[in-house]
Amino acid sequence: MNISVHKMLRSPLFLVVAAVLLWFSAAFLVWPNLRLLGEVFMPNGEPTFRAFERLGSSRRAMDSLRNSFLLAIVLSVTVNLVGVFIVLVTRYFAIKGARVLYLGYATTLIYGGIVQVAGYKIIYGEHGFVTNLLAGAFPDMDRTWFTGMAAVVFVMTVAGTGNHLLFMTNALARVDFQTVEAAKMMGASTWRVLLTIVLPTIRPMLYAITILTFLGGLGALAAPQVLGGTSFQTITPMILTFANSPSSRDLAATLALVLGVSTMVLLAILNRMEKGGTYFAVSKVPTAMKKQKIANRWANAAVHAAAYLLLAVYLVPPLLIVLFSFTSASAISTGTLAWESFTLKNYALVFSDYEAFWPFLVSLGYGAFASITVVAGMLFVARLLQKYRNRVTAFIEFVLHIPWVLPSTLIALGLIIAYDHASWIMGNVVLTGTVALLGITYVILKIPFTLRMLKAAFTGVPDQLEEAAAILGAGPLTTFRLVLLPVVAPTAAAIAALNFNSLLDDYDTAVFVAHPLYQPLGIVIKNATGEDTLNDATALTFVYTVLLMLITATTMWLVYGRPSAGRRRKPKAAEPAGTAVEPVTTRN
Amino acid sequence: MNFPPFAKHRIFAAASALIAGSILLTACAPGAGESAAKADGKESLVVYSNSVSDGRGAWLTAEAAHAGFDLQLVDLGGGEVMNRLSAEKNNPVADVTFGMNNVYFEKLKAQDVLEPYTPAWSGEVDAAMGDQDGKTFWPIVREPIMLVYNQAAFASADAAPQDWTDLWTKDQFKGRYEVPSASTGATTQMVYAGILSRYADPNGELGVSQQGWDQMAAYFKNGSTAVKGEDLYARMKAGKVDAGQMWLAGKNSREAEYGIKSEAVRPKIGVPYSVQHVAMVKGTKKAKTAQKFIDWFGSAKVQAAWSNKFFTAPTNKEALADANQQAITQTNAFTAQDIDWALVAENMDAWVEKIELDYRK
């Protein structure tokens, strides 16, 4: 669907959105980062390219860079395989206890970072349960087997499937069930139906998730640091070190640009593939999806077994984290649970400060503001970009992805450099030292993710819906509100929840731009658990992770859960089956 | 309109709560640079520090309030305090900063971020510990950065390493000591300074002779890299390593946590002392209050109380009598290594870069 620039300019909705978008992009995405890159690459007015030479001659930098790419590529395959599998067993195939499975798999959505990896280490590490079992069977085995690339890939694969669970589930609900039935009547096997009808429908979402997975692999931090050993370190720790050292920022920016450009290349390729596809398997007549039984008995048994084995893999680490958060640092380091090591001391320490709740409130406030603002804004932008495809919109789309190219530390620095003085582009308002700056930074950081996922969601909306609304006399805003918005609302809500959760423990940007009176949780956590604290803070890290789990689980529950009475479940005719996507805990 | 029910109610509810919240936030937030004068006429001071975690901040805020100061502490890591101060130098948010060591303060001074001020207690401290040729930052607390080893791993003190250099030159220690996994920590950078400044050479690369760089290479080559999320003392207890870097207060608390005894090496050349300083930020609009606060904070009375509460050795000589004697004894048990801090500060970023690119495993 290529619409000329000329035609595009005739839409009033477009003009308003475009004006806001252009100012925002120029003021927040282009100008600050240009200023920053200018300072980084031309510290004395002369361009310097020593970064390439320095990095090229460093064996460690090159190895780390290679590992990051390797990890990104491997994860793009493994996460998609596992992710599609868990979506199918919870949403497509008739598997016993699918709801329990879903909740178990969803645990990966509510926690992350170093403690998540530690949770796996407690099970598979040197003194772990699984290692002890294996050592019983093979006494000669190497107890430190759970290190290196395989361990990193394993943990990051399991941790990376959350996007599938949230977004692919929504996409899957749009599959035309009648086509599935027709195919089966014509004798197509379960496997064939899956490959030729189901997968093509969810392809736009698959592309979008692949980009996220690729980015996650490139930006891997905690898993390689904890499990990689000396043989499998990635580039992100080095980028962060250099980004915080003024004279080495050109190295950080160069490395980040290398990663960023490759992400953009992948994005362009997938955009092209997405554009070329047709997604007419999307249902236009609402027929509720019925779960498919796997005909072959052995296959059915195998899928059940695999699903429950995976459940154990997903579920045990978070349970152990909760348990160990009540123990001491020495108990955590040896992975042993004993009655006498249980204590409430860690929790008492976190809550003893009478101001302890303030950072929670600040983080909740910023998280809610940023996640809702960015989703609301990007709803319009994503539709615009998806509907009008020409060079101008392609360029705007590229600009909106800039926050994926640079590490958040550098984006925060760019904003400080650009707006620590009155500047006409900002209406002469100085942004540094204000409460607004952190909120703005969070909105900026969440744009690419939000845009990419919403665009994929809009791709599944058939044009006929809009045309029908227009024929009935609805203006563009009405059409947007009454026709388009309901279709993408589940995805939008999922994005908002994920944005919110991911901002809760942010440190890298808050450390630069947070207002002294409004310091978010991430800063408190980092200071309480940093390496230079008086006491070994391993146990406190666990406590904060559990507290974050509680908040994120609550967010997810607010958005998805709460089976409310009187919910209208009857989809109306004007709406594709996609809108009838039920929240996670719907009683089937 | 057939909105999925969950989306409609909750999004609207959340949005309205949020808008109310943000109005509230903006309404009670002091604007940039404005003096947040309170009803009782007290000016509030914004203080950036890397030394207010572990309950120190809460104690300081309460004590300062008694003395008539309204503090807003910003608790960040050492490197972050420095980066933030230098990023904000055109329009500073902070009024006072304290807690960082010489390296960081020398860097800030070089960037013209600090305002010279001579505190009332300047005569009670050894000014040579602080700003050598100016009056921008003043010492408050000193702490040795040590090489510690697990007592159980060595038959006697003589069998243990006697200096950092033993670790990579003597075969029995190779592979048995921990090297840092990142170069960003303040303690880690002090260790780098302690090793590299022994080989200071104006003609060498980045002010260090080739011999010095060879030592650094050997340090990393023969070390066991620290693992994120595993404390040095956890690794010593598990027998994975026998020695590593630690600072004084950290040693005591970890021995208790892990139930092992450790001992600090006392090299002939001495150990680097991390001296914490306090300074006023250039461009503060509350210079008078900031100066009063610095006068109060570094005074013998406050420093002695701080010492008793948080196991530190104050630099204020008048505070020594009332301070924590054990902390002072343990701090004074070491010789201070003679280190050219200006050289270190000038080159530390480049050293870190070189180490990260060329030497770390």
mmCIF file of N, CA, C and O in Angstrom, chain B residues 12-56:
data_model
loop_
_atom_site.group_PDB
_atom_site.id
_atom_site.type_symbol
_atom_site.label_atom_id
_atom_site.label_comp_id
_atom_site.label_asym_id
_atom_site.label_seq_id
_atom_site.Cartn_x
_atom_site.Cartn_y
_atom_site.Cartn_z
ATOM 1 N N PHE B 12 -8.221 4.121 31.548
ATOM 2 C CA PHE B 12 -8.715 5.438 31.945
ATOM 3 C C PHE B 12 -8.398 5.723 33.405
ATOM 4 O O PHE B 12 -7.944 6.809 33.756
ATOM 5 N N ALA B 13 -8.619 4.711 34.245
ATOM 6 C CA ALA B 13 -8.331 4.896 35.666
ATOM 7 C C ALA B 13 -6.858 5.212 35.861
ATOM 8 O O ALA B 13 -6.488 6.174 36.551
ATOM 9 N N ALA B 14 -6.023 4.423 35.212
ATOM 10 C CA ALA B 14 -4.596 4.630 35.371
ATOM 11 C C ALA B 14 -4.190 6.000 34.844
ATOM 12 O O ALA B 14 -3.415 6.715 35.468
ATOM 13 N N ALA B 15 -4.774 6.367 33.699
ATOM 14 C CA ALA B 15 -4.400 7.642 33.098
ATOM 15 C C ALA B 15 -4.781 8.809 33.999
ATOM 16 O O ALA B 15 -4.000 9.740 34.189
ATOM 17 N N SER B 16 -5.991 8.734 34.579
ATOM 18 C CA SER B 16 -6.398 9.868 35.408
ATOM 19 C C SER B 16 -5.568 9.936 36.681
ATOM 20 O O SER B 16 -5.151 11.026 37.108
ATOM 21 N N ALA B 17 -5.283 8.758 37.262
ATOM 22 C CA ALA B 17 -4.431 8.732 38.452
ATOM 23 C C ALA B 17 -3.085 9.348 38.124
ATOM 24 O O ALA B 17 -2.515 10.135 38.884
ATOM 25 N N LEU B 18 -2.629 8.994 36.938
ATOM 26 C CA LEU B 18 -1.316 9.449 36.514
ATOM 27 C C LEU B 18 -1.261 10.955 36.315
ATOM 28 O O LEU B 18 -0.338 11.632 36.766
ATOM 29 N N ILE B 19 -2.281 11.476 35.656
ATOM 30 C CA ILE B 19 -2.290 12.918 35.404
ATOM 31 C C ILE B 19 -2.341 13.664 36.725
ATOM 32 O O ILE B 19 -1.565 14.601 36.956
ATOM 33 N N ALA B 20 -3.206 13.179 37.629
ATOM 34 C CA ALA B 20 -3.272 13.792 38.955
ATOM 35 C C ALA B 20 -1.906 13.741 39.626
ATOM 36 O O ALA B 20 -1.427 14.728 40.186
ATOM 37 N N GLY B 21 -1.286 12.563 39.504
ATOM 38 C CA GLY B 21 0.018 12.371 40.128
ATOM 39 C C GLY B 21 1.069 13.315 39.583
ATOM 40 O O GLY B 21 1.815 13.934 40.331
ATOM 41 N N SER B 22 1.080 13.461 38.259
ATOM 42 C CA SER B 22 2.152 14.281 37.703
ATOM 43 C C SER B 22 1.942 15.758 38.020
ATOM 44 O O SER B 22 2.900 16.510 38.192
ATOM 45 N N ILE B 23 0.669 16.164 38.111
ATOM 46 C CA ILE B 23 0.413 17.554 38.501
ATOM 47 C C ILE B 23 0.936 17.781 39.913
ATOM 48 O O ILE B 23 1.625 18.761 40.199
ATOM 49 N N LEU B 24 0.654 16.789 40.759
ATOM 50 C CA LEU B 24 1.131 16.861 42.135
ATOM 51 C C LEU B 24 2.651 16.949 42.182
ATOM 52 O O LEU B 24 3.243 17.772 42.874
ATOM 53 N N LEU B 25 3.278 16.073 41.380
ATOM 54 C CA LEU B 25 4.741 16.034 41.348
ATOM 55 C C LEU B 25 5.315 17.384 40.935
ATOM 56 O O LEU B 25 6.216 17.918 41.563
ATOM 57 N N THR B 26 4.769 17.925 39.853
ATOM 58 C CA THR B 26 5.310 19.192 39.351
ATOM 59 C C THR B 26 4.986 20.334 40.308
ATOM 60 O O THR B 26 5.769 21.252 40.467
ATOM 61 N N ALA B 27 3.814 20.232 40.947
ATOM 62 C CA ALA B 27 3.391 21.331 41.803
ATOM 63 C C ALA B 27 4.327 21.519 42.984
ATOM 64 O O ALA B 27 4.642 22.635 43.362
ATOM 65 N N CYS B 28 4.801 20.380 43.554
ATOM 66 C CA CYS B 28 5.609 20.552 44.745
ATOM 67 C C CYS B 28 7.094 20.427 44.470
ATOM 68 O O CYS B 28 7.907 20.347 45.370
ATOM 69 N N ALA B 29 7.457 20.394 43.186
ATOM 70 C CA ALA B 29 8.877 20.292 42.878
ATOM 71 C C ALA B 29 9.501 21.662 42.720
ATOM 72 O O ALA B 29 8.962 22.511 42.046
ATOM 73 N N PRO B 30 10.625 21.892 43.357
ATOM 74 C CA PRO B 30 11.301 23.153 43.144
ATOM 75 C C PRO B 30 11.911 23.172 41.749
ATOM 76 O O PRO B 30 12.437 22.170 41.289
ATOM 77 N N GLY B 31 11.820 24.286 41.086
ATOM 78 C CA GLY B 31 12.352 24.380 39.737
ATOM 79 C C GLY B 31 13.861 24.415 39.753
ATOM 80 O O GLY B 31 14.489 24.496 40.793
ATOM 81 N N ALA B 32 14.447 24.332 38.576
ATOM 82 C CA ALA B 32 15.903 24.289 38.466
ATOM 83 C C ALA B 32 16.518 25.574 38.990
ATOM 84 O O ALA B 32 16.123 26.666 38.610
ATOM 85 N N GLY B 33 17.454 25.428 39.875
ATOM 86 C CA GLY B 33 18.214 26.584 40.317
ATOM 87 C C GLY B 33 17.469 27.504 41.268
ATOM 88 O O GLY B 33 18.090 28.318 41.942
ATOM 89 N N GLU B 34 16.169 27.383 41.333
ATOM 90 C CA GLU B 34 15.444 28.224 42.265
ATOM 91 C C GLU B 34 15.814 27.842 43.686
ATOM 92 O O GLU B 34 16.033 26.691 43.979
ATOM 93 N N SER B 35 15.852 28.774 44.552
ATOM 94 C CA SER B 35 16.120 28.394 45.931
ATOM 95 C C SER B 35 14.817 27.918 46.534
ATOM 96 O O SER B 35 13.808 28.593 46.485
ATOM 97 N N ALA B 36 14.881 26.701 47.060
ATOM 98 C CA ALA B 36 13.672 26.129 47.635
ATOM 99 C C ALA B 36 13.542 26.604 49.074
ATOM 100 O O ALA B 36 13.694 25.840 50.016
ATOM 101 N N ALA B 37 13.302 27.851 49.222
ATOM 102 C CA ALA B 37 13.229 28.414 50.567
ATOM 103 C C ALA B 37 12.012 27.872 51.290
ATOM 104 O O ALA B 37 10.916 27.849 50.747
ATOM 105 N N LYS B 38 12.231 27.402 52.477
ATOM 106 C CA LYS B 38 11.135 26.841 53.253
ATOM 107 C C LYS B 38 10.459 27.943 54.072
ATOM 108 O O LYS B 38 10.946 29.060 54.168
ATOM 109 N N ALA B 39 9.372 27.566 54.700
ATOM 110 C CA ALA B 39 8.598 28.534 55.459
ATOM 111 C C ALA B 39 9.429 29.147 56.600
ATOM 112 O O ALA B 39 9.341 30.339 56.875
ATOM 113 N N ASP B 40 10.290 28.286 57.200
ATOM 114 C CA ASP B 40 11.068 28.817 58.306
ATOM 115 C C ASP B 40 12.350 29.507 57.836
ATOM 116 O O ASP B 40 13.232 29.822 58.630
ATOM 117 N N GLY B 41 12.453 29.738 56.551
ATOM 118 C CA GLY B 41 13.588 30.485 56.044
ATOM 119 C C GLY B 41 14.829 29.652 55.809
ATOM 120 O O GLY B 41 15.856 30.173 55.385
ATOM 121 N N LYS B 42 14.758 28.333 56.073
ATOM 122 C CA LYS B 42 15.921 27.487 55.845
ATOM 123 C C LYS B 42 16.092 27.238 54.353
ATOM 124 O O LYS B 42 15.140 26.909 53.661
ATOM 125 N N GLU B 43 17.314 27.380 53.886
ATOM 126 C CA GLU B 43 17.587 27.038 52.503
ATOM 127 C C GLU B 43 17.941 25.560 52.449
ATOM 128 O O GLU B 43 18.689 25.088 53.293
ATOM 129 N N SER B 44 17.414 24.857 51.450
ATOM 130 C CA SER B 44 17.795 23.453 51.384
ATOM 131 C C SER B 44 19.009 23.308 50.477
ATOM 132 O O SER B 44 19.137 23.988 49.470
ATOM 133 N N LEU B 45 19.893 22.386 50.858
ATOM 134 C CA LEU B 45 21.110 22.156 50.095
ATOM 135 C C LEU B 45 21.001 20.832 49.364
ATOM 136 O O LEU B 45 20.580 19.833 49.938
ATOM 137 N N VAL B 46 21.408 20.817 48.098
ATOM 138 C CA VAL B 46 21.479 19.565 47.365
ATOM 139 C C VAL B 46 22.911 19.047 47.457
ATOM 140 O O VAL B 46 23.854 19.743 47.086
ATOM 141 N N VAL B 47 23.055 17.845 48.012
ATOM 142 C CA VAL B 47 24.382 17.269 48.230
ATOM 143 C C VAL B 47 24.511 15.980 47.439
ATOM 144 O O VAL B 47 23.725 15.062 47.612
ATOM 145 N N TYR B 48 25.505 15.908 46.551
ATOM 146 C CA TYR B 48 25.788 14.676 45.818
ATOM 147 C C TYR B 48 26.855 13.914 46.588
ATOM 148 O O TYR B 48 27.885 14.476 46.937
ATOM 149 N N SER B 49 26.633 12.629 46.824
ATOM 150 C CA SER B 49 27.640 11.865 47.540
ATOM 151 C C SER B 49 27.580 10.393 47.188
ATOM 152 O O SER B 49 26.510 9.852 46.911
ATOM 153 N N ASN B 50 28.756 9.741 47.223
ATOM 154 C CA ASN B 50 28.810 8.293 47.053
ATOM 155 C C ASN B 50 28.989 7.631 48.409
ATOM 156 O O ASN B 50 29.331 6.479 48.509
ATOM 157 N N SER B 51 28.802 8.396 49.471
ATOM 158 C CA SER B 51 29.173 7.917 50.790
ATOM 159 C C SER B 51 28.000 8.021 51.761
ATOM 160 O O SER B 51 28.200 8.267 52.940
ATOM 161 N N VAL B 52 26.803 7.856 51.252
ATOM 162 C CA VAL B 52 25.641 7.994 52.127
ATOM 163 C C VAL B 52 24.754 6.746 52.125
ATOM 164 O O VAL B 52 23.649 6.772 52.651
ATOM 165 N N SER B 53 25.252 5.640 51.555
ATOM 166 C CA SER B 53 24.465 4.410 51.625
ATOM 167 C C SER B 53 24.651 3.766 53.000
ATOM 168 O O SER B 53 25.343 4.326 53.856
ATOM 169 N N ASP B 54 24.084 2.585 53.199
ATOM 170 C CA ASP B 54 24.208 1.859 54.467
ATOM 171 C C ASP B 54 23.772 2.686 55.676
ATOM 172 O O ASP B 54 24.388 2.623 56.735
ATOM 173 N N GLY B 55 22.778 3.513 55.517
ATOM 174 C CA GLY B 55 22.253 4.255 56.660
ATOM 175 C C GLY B 55 22.981 5.549 56.963
ATOM 176 O O GLY B 55 22.553 6.328 57.816
ATOM 177 N N ARG B 56 24.098 5.815 56.260
ATOM 178 C CA ARG B 56 24.850 7.027 56.548
ATOM 179 C C ARG B 56 24.064 8.276 56.176
ATOM 180 O O ARG B 56 24.103 9.287 56.877
#
